[in-house]
mmCIF file of C-alpha atoms in Angstrom:
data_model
loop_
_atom_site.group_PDB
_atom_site.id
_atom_site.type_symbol
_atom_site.label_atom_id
_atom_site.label_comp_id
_atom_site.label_asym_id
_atom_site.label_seq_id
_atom_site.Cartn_x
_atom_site.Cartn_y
_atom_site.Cartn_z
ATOM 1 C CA UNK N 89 104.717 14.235 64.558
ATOM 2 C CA UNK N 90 104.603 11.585 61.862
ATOM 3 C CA UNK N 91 104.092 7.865 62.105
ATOM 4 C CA UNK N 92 107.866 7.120 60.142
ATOM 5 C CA UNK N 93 109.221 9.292 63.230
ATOM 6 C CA UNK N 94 108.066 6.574 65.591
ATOM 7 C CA UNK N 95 108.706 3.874 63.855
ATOM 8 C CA UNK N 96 112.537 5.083 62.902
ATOM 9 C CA UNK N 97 112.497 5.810 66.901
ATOM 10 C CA UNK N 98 111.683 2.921 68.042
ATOM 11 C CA UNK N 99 114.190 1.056 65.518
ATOM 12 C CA UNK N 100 116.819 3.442 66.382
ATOM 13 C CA UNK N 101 116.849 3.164 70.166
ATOM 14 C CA UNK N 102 117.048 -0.677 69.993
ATOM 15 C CA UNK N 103 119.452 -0.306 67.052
ATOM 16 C CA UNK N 104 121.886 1.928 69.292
ATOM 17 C CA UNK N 105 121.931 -0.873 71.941
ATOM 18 C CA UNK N 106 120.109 2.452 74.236
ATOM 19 C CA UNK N 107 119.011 -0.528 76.658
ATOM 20 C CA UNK N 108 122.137 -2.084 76.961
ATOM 21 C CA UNK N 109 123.831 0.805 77.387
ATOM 22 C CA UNK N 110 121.650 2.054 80.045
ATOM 23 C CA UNK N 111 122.267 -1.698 82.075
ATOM 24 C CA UNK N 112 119.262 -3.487 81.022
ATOM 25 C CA UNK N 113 120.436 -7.069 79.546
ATOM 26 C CA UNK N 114 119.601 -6.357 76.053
ATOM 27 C CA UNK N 115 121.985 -7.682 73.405
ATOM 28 C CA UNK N 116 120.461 -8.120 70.251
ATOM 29 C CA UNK N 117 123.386 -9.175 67.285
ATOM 30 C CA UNK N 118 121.131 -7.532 64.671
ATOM 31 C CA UNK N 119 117.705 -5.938 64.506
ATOM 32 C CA UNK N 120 116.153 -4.801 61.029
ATOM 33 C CA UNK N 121 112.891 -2.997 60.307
ATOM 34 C CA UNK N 122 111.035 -5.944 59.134
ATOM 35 C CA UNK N 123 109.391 -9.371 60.091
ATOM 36 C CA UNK N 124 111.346 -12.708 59.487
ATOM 37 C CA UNK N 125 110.498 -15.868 60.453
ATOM 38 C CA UNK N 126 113.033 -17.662 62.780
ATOM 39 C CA UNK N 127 114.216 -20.172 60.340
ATOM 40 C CA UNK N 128 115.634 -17.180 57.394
ATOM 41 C CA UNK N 129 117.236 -15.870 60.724
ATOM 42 C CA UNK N 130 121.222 -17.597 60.776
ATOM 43 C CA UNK N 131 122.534 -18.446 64.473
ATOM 44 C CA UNK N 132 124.663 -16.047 64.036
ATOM 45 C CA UNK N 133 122.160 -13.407 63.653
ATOM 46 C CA UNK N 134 120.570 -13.921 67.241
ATOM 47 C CA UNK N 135 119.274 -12.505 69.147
ATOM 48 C CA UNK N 136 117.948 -10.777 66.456
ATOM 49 C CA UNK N 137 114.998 -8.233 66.512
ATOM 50 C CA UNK N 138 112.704 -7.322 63.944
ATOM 51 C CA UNK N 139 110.374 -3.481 64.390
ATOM 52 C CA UNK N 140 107.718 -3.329 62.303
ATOM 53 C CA UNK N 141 104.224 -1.503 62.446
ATOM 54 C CA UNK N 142 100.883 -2.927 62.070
ATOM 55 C CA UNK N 143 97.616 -1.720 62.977
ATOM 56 C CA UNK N 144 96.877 2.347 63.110
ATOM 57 C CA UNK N 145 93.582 4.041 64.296
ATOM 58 C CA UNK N 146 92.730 7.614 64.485
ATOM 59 C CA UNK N 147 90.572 10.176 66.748
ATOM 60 C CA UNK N 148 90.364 13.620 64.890
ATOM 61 C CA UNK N 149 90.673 16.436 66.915
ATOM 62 C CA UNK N 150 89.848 20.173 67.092
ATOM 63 C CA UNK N 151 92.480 22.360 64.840
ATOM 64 C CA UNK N 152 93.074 19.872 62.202
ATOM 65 C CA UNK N 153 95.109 17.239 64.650
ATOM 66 C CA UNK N 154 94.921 13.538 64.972
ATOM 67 C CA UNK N 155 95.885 11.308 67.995
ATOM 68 C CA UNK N 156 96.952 8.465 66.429
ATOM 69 C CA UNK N 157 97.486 4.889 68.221
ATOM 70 C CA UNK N 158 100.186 2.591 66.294
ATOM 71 C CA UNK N 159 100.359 -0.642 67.431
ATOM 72 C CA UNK N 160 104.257 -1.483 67.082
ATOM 73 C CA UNK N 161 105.443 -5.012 67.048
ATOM 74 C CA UNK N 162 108.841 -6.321 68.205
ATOM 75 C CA UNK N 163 109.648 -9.707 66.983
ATOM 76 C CA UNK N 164 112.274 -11.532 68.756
ATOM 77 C CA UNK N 165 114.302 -14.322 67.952
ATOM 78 C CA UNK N 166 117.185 -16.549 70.140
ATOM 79 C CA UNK N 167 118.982 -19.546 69.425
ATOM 80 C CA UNK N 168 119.973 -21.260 72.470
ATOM 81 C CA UNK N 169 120.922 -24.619 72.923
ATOM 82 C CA UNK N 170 118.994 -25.558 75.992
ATOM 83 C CA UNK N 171 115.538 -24.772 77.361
ATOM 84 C CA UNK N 172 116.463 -22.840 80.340
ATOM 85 C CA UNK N 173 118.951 -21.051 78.238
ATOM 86 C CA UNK N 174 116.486 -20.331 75.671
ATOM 87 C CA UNK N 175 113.695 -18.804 78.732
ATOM 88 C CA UNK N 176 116.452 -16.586 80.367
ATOM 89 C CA UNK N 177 117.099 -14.645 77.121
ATOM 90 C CA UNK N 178 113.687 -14.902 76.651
ATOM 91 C CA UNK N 179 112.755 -13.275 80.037
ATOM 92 C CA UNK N 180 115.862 -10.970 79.376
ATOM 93 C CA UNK N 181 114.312 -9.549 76.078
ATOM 94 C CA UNK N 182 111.019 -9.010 78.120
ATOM 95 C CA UNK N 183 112.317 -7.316 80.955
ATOM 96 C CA UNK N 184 114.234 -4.807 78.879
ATOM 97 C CA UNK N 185 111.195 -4.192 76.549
ATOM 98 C CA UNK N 186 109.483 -3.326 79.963
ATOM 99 C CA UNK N 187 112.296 -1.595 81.434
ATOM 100 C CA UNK N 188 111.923 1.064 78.440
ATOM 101 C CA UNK N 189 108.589 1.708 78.662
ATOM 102 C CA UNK N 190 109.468 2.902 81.978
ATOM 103 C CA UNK N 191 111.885 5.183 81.022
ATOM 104 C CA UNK N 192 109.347 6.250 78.150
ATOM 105 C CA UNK N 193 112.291 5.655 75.309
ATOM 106 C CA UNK N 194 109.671 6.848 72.687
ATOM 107 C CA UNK N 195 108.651 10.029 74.229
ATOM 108 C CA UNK N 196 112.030 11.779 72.464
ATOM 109 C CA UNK N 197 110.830 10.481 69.248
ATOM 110 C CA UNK N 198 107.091 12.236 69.867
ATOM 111 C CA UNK N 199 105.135 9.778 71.597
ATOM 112 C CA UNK N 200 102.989 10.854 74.082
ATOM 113 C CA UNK N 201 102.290 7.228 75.915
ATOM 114 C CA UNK N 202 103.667 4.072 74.502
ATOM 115 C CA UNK N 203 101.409 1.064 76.516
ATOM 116 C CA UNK N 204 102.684 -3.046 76.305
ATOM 117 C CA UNK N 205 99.322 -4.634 75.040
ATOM 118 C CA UNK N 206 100.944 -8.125 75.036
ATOM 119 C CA UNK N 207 103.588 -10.808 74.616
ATOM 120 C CA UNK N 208 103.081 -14.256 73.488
ATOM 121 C CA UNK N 209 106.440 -16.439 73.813
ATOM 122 C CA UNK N 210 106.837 -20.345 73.037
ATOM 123 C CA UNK N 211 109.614 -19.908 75.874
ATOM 124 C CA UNK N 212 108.166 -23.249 77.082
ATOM 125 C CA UNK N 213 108.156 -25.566 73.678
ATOM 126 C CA UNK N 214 110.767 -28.115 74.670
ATOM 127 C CA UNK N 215 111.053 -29.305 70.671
ATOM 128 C CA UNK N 216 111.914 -25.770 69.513
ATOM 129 C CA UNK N 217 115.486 -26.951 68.495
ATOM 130 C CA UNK N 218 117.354 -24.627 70.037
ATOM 131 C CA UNK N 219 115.051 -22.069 68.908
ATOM 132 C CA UNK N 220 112.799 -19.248 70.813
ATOM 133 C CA UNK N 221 110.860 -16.312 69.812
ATOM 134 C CA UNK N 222 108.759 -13.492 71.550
ATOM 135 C CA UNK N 223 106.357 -11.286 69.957
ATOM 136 C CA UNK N 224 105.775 -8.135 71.879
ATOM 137 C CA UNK N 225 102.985 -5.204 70.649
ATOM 138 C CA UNK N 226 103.397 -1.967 71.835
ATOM 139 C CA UNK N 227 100.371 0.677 71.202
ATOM 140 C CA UNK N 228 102.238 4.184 70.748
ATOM 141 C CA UNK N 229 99.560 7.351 71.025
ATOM 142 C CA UNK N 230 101.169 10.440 69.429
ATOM 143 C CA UNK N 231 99.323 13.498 67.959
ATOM 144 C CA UNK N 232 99.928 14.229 64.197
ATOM 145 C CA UNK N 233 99.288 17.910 62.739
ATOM 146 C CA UNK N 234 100.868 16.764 59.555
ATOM 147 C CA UNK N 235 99.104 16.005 56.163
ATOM 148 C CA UNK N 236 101.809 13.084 55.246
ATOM 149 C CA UNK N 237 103.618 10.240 57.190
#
């Protein structure tokens, strides 16, 4: 398995709207393999998501194979015009990101665990201006017997 693999995986199911489809309140306008902050983000863009990678460590194993941990990070951004508003999609992004970890989403894509390491909102910043934004890392463990990514 390769590291792009996961990372196209995980942009793919949110891409494909898998968690809406599958009843979980996700309805992100736009999500992009990259981080933006929320101000080059237009209104009309949210809720947007951005799927990026960052960190990557590796144990090597017998017969030339690597389990390698990826921490994944979903940036989320919401534009709502009052507080309450702006924690319910807030919570709703959560709850879906949770919701497909239990249904292992990544496991098609290769992943042999995919673990929620944290969130940090500012659900509860009542100056945001309409603004809101979750950042969610994900640590994905998948073996790799291949010499590229």
């Amino acid at each position: 398995m390769s590291r792009a693999t996961i990372i196209n995986g995980a942009y793919s199911a949110i891409n494909t709207n898998w968690l809406a489809s599958n009843g979980f309140a996700w309805d992100m306008v736009k999500t992009e393999q990259l981080a933006r902050s929320f101000d080059e983000v237009s209104a009309a863009e949210k809720p947007w998501c951005g799927v990026y990678p960052g960190v990557e460590t590796y144990e090597y194993m017998p017969s030339n194979r690597m389990a390698c941990n990826l921490e994944l990070i979903l940036l989320i951004h919401v534009d709502e015009k009052t507080l309450s508003a702006r924690i319910t999609k807030i919570e709703q992004a959560i709850d879906g990101i949770v919701k497909a970890l239990r249904q292992e989403v990544l496991c098609a894509y290769g992943a042999i665990s995919t673990t929620l390491t944290s969130i940090e909102t500012d659900e509860g910043d009542p100056g945001a201006y309409n603004q809101g934004s979750l950042v969610a890392r994900l640590t994905v463990r998948y073996l790799r017997d291949e010499p590229t990514s």
